[in-house]
Amino acid sequence: MKKFAGLNEKYSNYETAKIAVLPVPYDKTSTWIKGADDGPEALLEASEALEWFDIETKTEVYRHGIATLPEVDDDSTPEKLCAAVDDAVSQILSDEKFPVIIGGNHTVSIGSFRAMARHFGNLTILQLDAHSDMRDTYEGSPLNHACVMYQAASLAQVTQVGIRSMCIEELHHINHDRIFYAHEIFDNNLWQQRALDTLSQNVYVTIDLDVLDPSVLPSTGTPEPGGLTYYQVLHFLRSVFVNRNVVGFDIVELCPNSKQKASDFLAARLAYQLMTYKFFYGAGKNQ
Protein backbone atom coordinates (compact mmCIF):
# COMPACT_ATOMS: atom_id res chain seq x y z
CA MET A 1 0.00 0.00 0.00
CA LYS A 2 1.32 3.43 -1.00
CA LYS A 3 1.65 6.37 1.39
CA PHE A 4 -0.68 9.34 1.04
CA ALA A 5 0.97 12.01 -1.14
CA GLY A 6 4.12 9.88 -1.30
CA LEU A 7 5.42 11.58 1.83
CA ASN A 8 8.82 10.66 3.22
CA GLU A 9 9.34 9.26 6.70
CA LYS A 10 9.65 12.69 8.31
CA TYR A 11 6.07 13.56 7.41
CA SER A 12 4.49 10.09 7.30
CA ASN A 13 5.66 8.69 10.65
CA TYR A 14 2.66 7.67 12.74
CA GLU A 15 4.19 8.67 16.05
CA THR A 16 4.57 12.31 15.04
CA ALA A 17 1.78 12.71 12.46
CA LYS A 18 -1.41 14.55 13.41
CA ILE A 19 -3.44 12.96 10.60
CA ALA A 20 -3.96 9.22 10.13
CA VAL A 21 -5.26 7.82 6.83
CA LEU A 22 -6.94 4.42 7.12
CA PRO A 23 -7.51 2.52 3.84
CA VAL A 24 -10.38 0.00 3.84
CA PRO A 25 -10.55 -1.85 0.50
CA TYR A 26 -13.98 -3.45 0.94
CA ASP A 27 -16.58 -4.15 -1.75
CA LYS A 28 -18.54 -7.27 -0.78
CA THR A 29 -21.85 -5.49 -0.12
CA SER A 30 -21.81 -3.45 -3.36
CA THR A 31 -24.93 -3.92 -5.45
CA TRP A 32 -24.13 -2.70 -8.96
CA ILE A 33 -20.71 -1.78 -10.37
CA LYS A 34 -17.97 -3.65 -8.54
CA GLY A 35 -14.47 -2.34 -7.88
CA ALA A 36 -14.70 -0.07 -4.84
CA ASP A 37 -12.19 -2.33 -3.11
CA ASP A 38 -9.63 -0.87 -5.52
CA GLY A 39 -10.58 2.66 -4.46
CA PRO A 40 -8.10 3.18 -1.62
CA GLU A 41 -5.11 2.12 -3.69
CA ALA A 42 -6.22 4.31 -6.62
CA LEU A 43 -6.71 7.32 -4.34
CA LEU A 44 -3.33 6.84 -2.71
CA GLU A 45 -1.61 6.41 -6.08
CA ALA A 46 -3.25 9.58 -7.42
CA SER A 47 -2.30 11.48 -4.27
CA GLU A 48 1.36 11.17 -5.25
CA ALA A 49 0.63 13.72 -8.02
CA LEU A 50 -0.76 16.33 -5.60
CA GLU A 51 0.86 19.72 -5.20
CA TRP A 52 1.42 20.08 -1.47
CA PHE A 53 0.82 23.85 -1.46
CA ASP A 54 -2.82 24.92 -1.11
CA ILE A 55 -3.62 28.12 -3.00
CA GLU A 56 -6.75 28.97 -1.01
CA THR A 57 -5.12 28.95 2.41
CA LYS A 58 -1.48 29.49 1.38
CA THR A 59 -0.53 26.53 3.58
CA GLU A 60 0.98 23.04 3.33
CA VAL A 61 -1.02 20.76 5.58
CA TYR A 62 1.35 17.82 5.06
CA ARG A 63 3.75 19.55 7.46
CA HIS A 64 1.43 18.45 10.29
CA GLY A 65 2.24 14.88 9.29
CA ILE A 66 0.01 12.45 7.38
CA ALA A 67 0.53 8.80 8.30
CA THR A 68 -0.92 6.05 6.13
CA LEU A 69 -1.90 3.02 8.17
CA PRO A 70 -1.97 -0.60 6.98
CA GLU A 71 -5.24 -1.37 5.26
CA VAL A 72 -8.09 -3.03 7.12
CA ASP A 73 -8.47 -6.39 5.40
CA ASP A 74 -10.82 -8.42 7.65
CA ASP A 75 -13.62 -8.70 5.10
CA SER A 76 -14.86 -12.24 5.73
CA THR A 77 -18.25 -10.83 6.79
CA PRO A 78 -19.62 -7.28 6.96
CA GLU A 79 -19.92 -7.70 10.73
CA LYS A 80 -16.20 -8.48 11.08
CA LEU A 81 -15.28 -5.69 8.67
CA CYS A 82 -17.25 -3.10 10.66
CA ALA A 83 -15.75 -4.34 13.92
CA ALA A 84 -12.23 -4.12 12.50
CA VAL A 85 -12.81 -0.55 11.29
CA ASP A 86 -14.29 0.35 14.67
CA ASP A 87 -11.17 -0.96 16.41
CA ALA A 88 -8.80 0.84 14.05
CA VAL A 89 -10.58 4.19 14.28
CA SER A 90 -10.86 3.89 18.06
CA GLN A 91 -7.10 3.46 18.23
CA ILE A 92 -6.54 6.53 16.05
CA LEU A 93 -8.78 8.58 18.35
CA SER A 94 -7.04 7.22 21.45
CA ASP A 95 -3.75 8.31 19.92
CA GLU A 96 -5.24 11.83 19.48
CA LYS A 97 -4.88 11.91 15.72
CA PHE A 98 -7.36 13.15 13.10
CA PRO A 99 -8.85 10.13 11.28
CA VAL A 100 -9.38 10.02 7.51
CA ILE A 101 -10.95 6.79 6.27
CA ILE A 102 -10.85 5.90 2.57
CA GLY A 103 -13.03 3.16 1.10
CA GLY A 104 -14.13 0.83 -0.17
CA ASN A 105 -17.90 0.99 -0.36
CA HIS A 106 -20.04 2.82 2.16
CA THR A 107 -20.30 -0.13 4.54
CA VAL A 108 -16.81 0.74 5.79
CA SER A 109 -18.21 3.90 7.39
CA ILE A 110 -20.37 2.00 9.87
CA GLY A 111 -17.39 0.97 11.99
CA SER A 112 -16.16 4.55 11.99
CA PHE A 113 -19.60 5.81 13.07
CA ARG A 114 -19.54 3.45 16.04
CA ALA A 115 -16.11 4.60 17.17
CA MET A 116 -17.01 8.27 16.78
CA ALA A 117 -20.30 7.93 18.67
CA ARG A 118 -18.53 6.33 21.63
CA HIS A 119 -15.72 8.89 21.64
CA PHE A 120 -17.70 12.12 21.13
CA GLY A 121 -20.86 13.47 22.67
CA ASN A 122 -23.10 15.97 20.90
CA LEU A 123 -22.28 14.36 17.54
CA THR A 124 -23.85 14.81 14.11
CA ILE A 125 -23.03 12.50 11.22
CA LEU A 126 -23.12 14.65 8.08
CA GLN A 127 -23.71 12.64 4.92
CA LEU A 128 -22.98 13.91 1.41
CA ASP A 129 -24.43 11.34 -0.97
CA ALA A 130 -26.71 10.73 -3.94
CA HIS A 131 -28.57 8.02 -2.02
CA SER A 132 -30.32 8.28 1.32
CA ASP A 133 -29.02 4.84 2.42
CA MET A 134 -31.88 4.54 4.90
CA ARG A 135 -33.00 0.96 4.28
CA ASP A 136 -33.12 -1.06 7.49
CA THR A 137 -31.89 -4.09 5.54
CA TYR A 138 -30.98 -4.86 1.94
CA GLU A 139 -30.12 -8.11 0.21
CA GLY A 140 -30.36 -9.86 3.56
CA SER A 141 -27.97 -7.63 5.50
CA PRO A 142 -28.49 -4.61 7.77
CA LEU A 143 -24.85 -3.70 7.02
CA ASN A 144 -25.28 -3.37 3.27
CA HIS A 145 -24.04 -0.08 1.82
CA ALA A 146 -27.71 0.82 1.22
CA CYS A 147 -28.31 0.72 5.00
CA VAL A 148 -25.43 2.88 6.19
CA MET A 149 -27.37 5.93 7.35
CA TYR A 150 -30.05 3.83 9.02
CA GLN A 151 -27.18 2.47 11.11
CA ALA A 152 -25.85 6.00 11.65
CA ALA A 153 -29.21 7.28 12.88
CA SER A 154 -29.16 4.71 15.69
CA LEU A 155 -25.90 6.24 16.97
CA ALA A 156 -26.17 10.02 16.45
CA GLN A 157 -28.25 12.66 14.77
CA VAL A 158 -27.93 12.70 11.00
CA THR A 159 -27.98 15.44 8.35
CA GLN A 160 -28.16 14.42 4.68
CA VAL A 161 -27.07 16.55 1.70
CA GLY A 162 -27.28 15.97 -2.06
CA ILE A 163 -29.82 13.16 -1.93
CA ARG A 164 -31.59 12.32 -5.19
CA SER A 165 -32.35 8.60 -4.99
CA MET A 166 -34.28 6.47 -2.49
CA CYS A 167 -36.96 3.79 -2.27
CA ILE A 168 -40.38 4.61 -0.87
CA GLU A 169 -39.80 2.57 2.30
CA GLU A 170 -36.95 4.90 3.26
CA LEU A 171 -39.37 7.81 3.63
CA HIS A 172 -40.42 6.35 7.00
CA HIS A 173 -36.84 6.65 8.28
CA ILE A 174 -36.01 10.11 6.94
CA ASN A 175 -35.97 13.19 9.18
CA HIS A 176 -37.48 15.66 6.73
CA ASP A 177 -36.08 18.66 8.59
CA ARG A 178 -32.54 17.37 8.15
CA ILE A 179 -32.40 16.31 4.51
CA PHE A 180 -31.38 18.58 1.61
CA TYR A 181 -32.39 17.13 -1.73
CA ALA A 182 -30.26 17.81 -4.78
CA HIS A 183 -33.15 19.18 -6.83
CA GLU A 184 -33.80 21.81 -4.16
CA ILE A 185 -30.23 23.02 -3.71
CA PHE A 186 -28.49 22.75 -7.08
CA ASP A 187 -29.18 26.34 -8.20
CA ASN A 188 -28.70 28.29 -4.97
CA ASN A 189 -26.62 28.52 -1.78
CA LEU A 190 -29.46 29.44 0.57
CA TRP A 191 -29.63 25.88 1.87
CA GLN A 192 -26.10 25.93 3.24
CA GLN A 193 -26.84 27.97 6.35
CA ARG A 194 -29.98 25.92 7.01
CA ALA A 195 -27.95 22.73 6.77
CA LEU A 196 -25.24 24.17 9.01
CA ASP A 197 -27.87 25.05 11.61
CA THR A 198 -28.82 21.37 11.92
CA LEU A 199 -25.30 20.37 12.99
CA SER A 200 -24.22 19.94 16.59
CA GLN A 201 -20.80 21.03 17.80
CA ASN A 202 -19.02 17.79 16.87
CA VAL A 203 -19.42 16.62 13.28
CA TYR A 204 -18.25 13.51 11.46
CA VAL A 205 -18.42 13.85 7.67
CA THR A 206 -19.11 10.87 5.44
CA ILE A 207 -18.72 11.50 1.71
CA ASP A 208 -20.02 9.06 -0.85
CA LEU A 209 -18.39 10.33 -4.04
CA ASP A 210 -21.60 9.83 -5.98
CA VAL A 211 -22.82 13.03 -4.32
CA LEU A 212 -20.92 14.65 -7.18
CA ASP A 213 -22.51 14.74 -10.60
CA PRO A 214 -21.23 11.96 -12.91
CA SER A 215 -19.94 14.66 -15.27
CA VAL A 216 -17.58 15.64 -12.45
CA LEU A 217 -16.81 12.18 -11.07
CA PRO A 218 -17.97 9.22 -13.18
CA SER A 219 -15.93 6.49 -11.44
CA THR A 220 -18.29 5.36 -8.73
CA GLY A 221 -20.36 2.25 -8.20
CA THR A 222 -23.83 3.79 -8.38
CA PRO A 223 -23.68 7.07 -10.36
CA GLU A 224 -26.77 9.29 -10.31
CA PRO A 225 -27.45 12.30 -12.57
CA GLY A 226 -28.16 15.69 -11.05
CA GLY A 227 -25.33 15.83 -8.54
CA LEU A 228 -23.34 18.62 -6.94
CA THR A 229 -20.28 20.29 -8.38
CA TYR A 230 -16.85 20.13 -6.78
CA TYR A 231 -17.01 23.71 -5.52
CA GLN A 232 -20.52 23.30 -4.13
CA VAL A 233 -19.18 20.49 -1.99
CA LEU A 234 -16.05 22.42 -0.99
CA HIS A 235 -17.80 25.69 -0.18
CA PHE A 236 -20.33 23.96 2.05
CA LEU A 237 -17.74 21.84 3.83
CA ARG A 238 -15.50 24.83 4.37
CA SER A 239 -18.31 26.47 6.34
CA VAL A 240 -18.71 23.28 8.36
CA PHE A 241 -15.00 23.22 9.26
CA VAL A 242 -15.08 26.93 10.15
CA ASN A 243 -18.15 26.72 12.36
CA ARG A 244 -18.05 23.24 13.88
CA ASN A 245 -15.51 20.78 15.29
CA VAL A 246 -15.07 18.21 12.52
CA VAL A 247 -13.76 15.12 14.29
CA GLY A 248 -12.97 13.04 11.21
CA PHE A 249 -14.18 12.19 7.74
CA ASP A 250 -14.38 9.39 5.25
CA ILE A 251 -14.40 9.30 1.45
CA VAL A 252 -15.95 6.17 -0.04
CA GLU A 253 -17.31 4.57 -3.21
CA LEU A 254 -14.47 5.42 -5.58
CA CYS A 255 -14.68 2.71 -8.23
CA PRO A 256 -11.58 3.35 -10.32
CA ASN A 257 -11.46 3.05 -14.10
CA SER A 258 -8.04 2.36 -15.57
CA LYS A 259 -8.83 4.54 -18.59
CA GLN A 260 -10.06 7.54 -16.59
CA LYS A 261 -7.82 8.76 -13.76
CA ALA A 262 -9.45 12.14 -13.15
CA SER A 263 -11.89 10.67 -10.60
CA ASP A 264 -9.02 9.14 -8.63
CA PHE A 265 -7.23 12.47 -8.50
CA LEU A 266 -10.39 14.35 -7.53
CA ALA A 267 -10.86 12.00 -4.57
CA ALA A 268 -7.25 12.51 -3.48
CA ARG A 269 -7.51 16.27 -3.92
CA LEU A 270 -10.72 16.38 -1.93
CA ALA A 271 -9.12 14.45 0.92
CA TYR A 272 -6.13 16.79 1.00
CA GLN A 273 -8.35 19.88 0.83
CA LEU A 274 -10.42 18.73 3.79
CA MET A 275 -7.28 18.01 5.79
CA THR A 276 -6.23 21.56 4.96
CA TYR A 277 -9.57 22.94 6.13
CA LYS A 278 -9.25 21.09 9.43
CA PHE A 279 -5.83 22.50 10.22
CA PHE A 280 -6.41 26.01 8.87
CA TYR A 281 -10.05 26.96 9.41
CA GLY A 282 -11.05 24.33 11.95
CA ALA A 283 -10.25 23.32 15.49
CA GLY A 284 -7.08 21.65 14.24
CA LYS A 285 -5.46 25.01 13.52
CA ASN A 286 -4.54 25.26 17.19
CA GLN A 287 -3.07 21.76 17.42
mmCIF file of C-alpha atoms in Angstrom, residues 7-160:
data_model
loop_
_atom_site.group_PDB
_atom_site.id
_atom_site.type_symbol
_atom_site.label_atom_id
_atom_site.label_comp_id
_atom_site.label_asym_id
_atom_site.label_seq_id
_atom_site.Cartn_x
_atom_site.Cartn_y
_atom_site.Cartn_z
ATOM 1 C CA LEU A 7 5.423 11.581 1.830
ATOM 2 C CA ASN A 8 8.817 10.660 3.221
ATOM 3 C CA GLU A 9 9.344 9.263 6.697
ATOM 4 C CA LYS A 10 9.650 12.690 8.312
ATOM 5 C CA TYR A 11 6.066 13.564 7.410
ATOM 6 C CA SER A 12 4.489 10.088 7.305
ATOM 7 C CA ASN A 13 5.665 8.688 10.653
ATOM 8 C CA TYR A 14 2.661 7.674 12.739
ATOM 9 C CA GLU A 15 4.194 8.669 16.054
ATOM 10 C CA THR A 16 4.572 12.308 15.041
ATOM 11 C CA ALA A 17 1.782 12.712 12.456
ATOM 12 C CA LYS A 18 -1.410 14.546 13.413
ATOM 13 C CA ILE A 19 -3.445 12.964 10.604
ATOM 14 C CA ALA A 20 -3.962 9.220 10.133
ATOM 15 C CA VAL A 21 -5.256 7.823 6.831
ATOM 16 C CA LEU A 22 -6.938 4.420 7.119
ATOM 17 C CA PRO A 23 -7.506 2.516 3.843
ATOM 18 C CA VAL A 24 -10.377 0.000 3.840
ATOM 19 C CA PRO A 25 -10.549 -1.853 0.495
ATOM 20 C CA TYR A 26 -13.976 -3.448 0.943
ATOM 21 C CA ASP A 27 -16.583 -4.145 -1.745
ATOM 22 C CA LYS A 28 -18.541 -7.267 -0.782
ATOM 23 C CA THR A 29 -21.848 -5.488 -0.120
ATOM 24 C CA SER A 30 -21.811 -3.449 -3.360
ATOM 25 C CA THR A 31 -24.929 -3.919 -5.447
ATOM 26 C CA TRP A 32 -24.135 -2.700 -8.955
ATOM 27 C CA ILE A 33 -20.712 -1.780 -10.373
ATOM 28 C CA LYS A 34 -17.973 -3.655 -8.544
ATOM 29 C CA GLY A 35 -14.467 -2.344 -7.880
ATOM 30 C CA ALA A 36 -14.703 -0.069 -4.836
ATOM 31 C CA ASP A 37 -12.188 -2.325 -3.108
ATOM 32 C CA ASP A 38 -9.627 -0.868 -5.522
ATOM 33 C CA GLY A 39 -10.579 2.661 -4.465
ATOM 34 C CA PRO A 40 -8.096 3.183 -1.617
ATOM 35 C CA GLU A 41 -5.110 2.116 -3.692
ATOM 36 C CA ALA A 42 -6.222 4.305 -6.619
ATOM 37 C CA LEU A 43 -6.712 7.322 -4.343
ATOM 38 C CA LEU A 44 -3.328 6.844 -2.715
ATOM 39 C CA GLU A 45 -1.612 6.407 -6.076
ATOM 40 C CA ALA A 46 -3.254 9.581 -7.423
ATOM 41 C CA SER A 47 -2.295 11.480 -4.266
ATOM 42 C CA GLU A 48 1.356 11.168 -5.254
ATOM 43 C CA ALA A 49 0.629 13.718 -8.015
ATOM 44 C CA LEU A 50 -0.760 16.333 -5.602
ATOM 45 C CA GLU A 51 0.856 19.716 -5.195
ATOM 46 C CA TRP A 52 1.416 20.076 -1.466
ATOM 47 C CA PHE A 53 0.822 23.847 -1.462
ATOM 48 C CA ASP A 54 -2.820 24.919 -1.111
ATOM 49 C CA ILE A 55 -3.620 28.117 -3.003
ATOM 50 C CA GLU A 56 -6.751 28.974 -1.015
ATOM 51 C CA THR A 57 -5.118 28.955 2.411
ATOM 52 C CA LYS A 58 -1.478 29.494 1.385
ATOM 53 C CA THR A 59 -0.530 26.528 3.581
ATOM 54 C CA GLU A 60 0.978 23.041 3.326
ATOM 55 C CA VAL A 61 -1.018 20.758 5.576
ATOM 56 C CA TYR A 62 1.351 17.824 5.057
ATOM 57 C CA ARG A 63 3.746 19.554 7.461
ATOM 58 C CA HIS A 64 1.428 18.455 10.287
ATOM 59 C CA GLY A 65 2.238 14.879 9.290
ATOM 60 C CA ILE A 66 0.008 12.452 7.384
ATOM 61 C CA ALA A 67 0.531 8.802 8.297
ATOM 62 C CA THR A 68 -0.924 6.052 6.126
ATOM 63 C CA LEU A 69 -1.901 3.022 8.167
ATOM 64 C CA PRO A 70 -1.965 -0.598 6.982
ATOM 65 C CA GLU A 71 -5.235 -1.371 5.262
ATOM 66 C CA VAL A 72 -8.094 -3.031 7.115
ATOM 67 C CA ASP A 73 -8.470 -6.390 5.403
ATOM 68 C CA ASP A 74 -10.817 -8.421 7.648
ATOM 69 C CA ASP A 75 -13.622 -8.701 5.100
ATOM 70 C CA SER A 76 -14.862 -12.242 5.726
ATOM 71 C CA THR A 77 -18.249 -10.833 6.791
ATOM 72 C CA PRO A 78 -19.618 -7.281 6.965
ATOM 73 C CA GLU A 79 -19.916 -7.700 10.734
ATOM 74 C CA LYS A 80 -16.203 -8.476 11.079
ATOM 75 C CA LEU A 81 -15.284 -5.688 8.672
ATOM 76 C CA CYS A 82 -17.254 -3.104 10.660
ATOM 77 C CA ALA A 83 -15.746 -4.341 13.923
ATOM 78 C CA ALA A 84 -12.227 -4.124 12.504
ATOM 79 C CA VAL A 85 -12.807 -0.552 11.286
ATOM 80 C CA ASP A 86 -14.292 0.355 14.669
ATOM 81 C CA ASP A 87 -11.173 -0.963 16.414
ATOM 82 C CA ALA A 88 -8.800 0.843 14.046
ATOM 83 C CA VAL A 89 -10.584 4.194 14.276
ATOM 84 C CA SER A 90 -10.859 3.889 18.058
ATOM 85 C CA GLN A 91 -7.096 3.464 18.226
ATOM 86 C CA ILE A 92 -6.544 6.535 16.053
ATOM 87 C CA LEU A 93 -8.778 8.576 18.346
ATOM 88 C CA SER A 94 -7.042 7.222 21.454
ATOM 89 C CA ASP A 95 -3.753 8.312 19.923
ATOM 90 C CA GLU A 96 -5.236 11.826 19.477
ATOM 91 C CA LYS A 97 -4.881 11.914 15.718
ATOM 92 C CA PHE A 98 -7.360 13.147 13.105
ATOM 93 C CA PRO A 99 -8.847 10.134 11.279
ATOM 94 C CA VAL A 100 -9.385 10.025 7.507
ATOM 95 C CA ILE A 101 -10.947 6.788 6.269
ATOM 96 C CA ILE A 102 -10.845 5.899 2.568
ATOM 97 C CA GLY A 103 -13.030 3.159 1.096
ATOM 98 C CA GLY A 104 -14.134 0.827 -0.169
ATOM 99 C CA ASN A 105 -17.905 0.988 -0.361
ATOM 100 C CA HIS A 106 -20.035 2.820 2.163
ATOM 101 C CA THR A 107 -20.302 -0.134 4.543
ATOM 102 C CA VAL A 108 -16.808 0.740 5.794
ATOM 103 C CA SER A 109 -18.209 3.904 7.386
ATOM 104 C CA ILE A 110 -20.366 1.997 9.873
ATOM 105 C CA GLY A 111 -17.387 0.974 11.987
ATOM 106 C CA SER A 112 -16.163 4.551 11.994
ATOM 107 C CA PHE A 113 -19.603 5.813 13.065
ATOM 108 C CA ARG A 114 -19.542 3.449 16.036
ATOM 109 C CA ALA A 115 -16.109 4.598 17.170
ATOM 110 C CA MET A 116 -17.013 8.266 16.777
ATOM 111 C CA ALA A 117 -20.299 7.928 18.670
ATOM 112 C CA ARG A 118 -18.526 6.330 21.632
ATOM 113 C CA HIS A 119 -15.724 8.888 21.643
ATOM 114 C CA PHE A 120 -17.696 12.119 21.132
ATOM 115 C CA GLY A 121 -20.856 13.475 22.669
ATOM 116 C CA ASN A 122 -23.099 15.966 20.898
ATOM 117 C CA LEU A 123 -22.280 14.355 17.536
ATOM 118 C CA THR A 124 -23.848 14.807 14.114
ATOM 119 C CA ILE A 125 -23.030 12.504 11.221
ATOM 120 C CA LEU A 126 -23.121 14.653 8.085
ATOM 121 C CA GLN A 127 -23.708 12.635 4.918
ATOM 122 C CA LEU A 128 -22.976 13.908 1.409
ATOM 123 C CA ASP A 129 -24.428 11.340 -0.966
ATOM 124 C CA ALA A 130 -26.709 10.726 -3.942
ATOM 125 C CA HIS A 131 -28.568 8.020 -2.022
ATOM 126 C CA SER A 132 -30.317 8.283 1.319
ATOM 127 C CA ASP A 133 -29.016 4.839 2.418
ATOM 128 C CA MET A 134 -31.883 4.541 4.905
ATOM 129 C CA ARG A 135 -33.002 0.964 4.284
ATOM 130 C CA ASP A 136 -33.117 -1.063 7.487
ATOM 131 C CA THR A 137 -31.892 -4.095 5.540
ATOM 132 C CA TYR A 138 -30.976 -4.860 1.941
ATOM 133 C CA GLU A 139 -30.121 -8.114 0.212
ATOM 134 C CA GLY A 140 -30.361 -9.859 3.556
ATOM 135 C CA SER A 141 -27.973 -7.628 5.498
ATOM 136 C CA PRO A 142 -28.490 -4.608 7.767
ATOM 137 C CA LEU A 143 -24.851 -3.703 7.017
ATOM 138 C CA ASN A 144 -25.283 -3.373 3.266
ATOM 139 C CA HIS A 145 -24.044 -0.077 1.823
ATOM 140 C CA ALA A 146 -27.709 0.824 1.219
ATOM 141 C CA CYS A 147 -28.311 0.721 4.999
ATOM 142 C CA VAL A 148 -25.432 2.881 6.193
ATOM 143 C CA MET A 149 -27.368 5.928 7.355
ATOM 144 C CA TYR A 150 -30.054 3.829 9.022
ATOM 145 C CA GLN A 151 -27.185 2.467 11.111
ATOM 146 C CA ALA A 152 -25.850 5.998 11.655
ATOM 147 C CA ALA A 153 -29.206 7.279 12.875
ATOM 148 C CA SER A 154 -29.157 4.710 15.690
ATOM 149 C CA LEU A 155 -25.899 6.236 16.966
ATOM 150 C CA ALA A 156 -26.175 10.017 16.455
ATOM 151 C CA GLN A 157 -28.253 12.661 14.771
ATOM 152 C CA VAL A 158 -27.934 12.696 11.003
ATOM 153 C CA THR A 159 -27.977 15.437 8.350
ATOM 154 C CA GLN A 160 -28.157 14.417 4.677
#
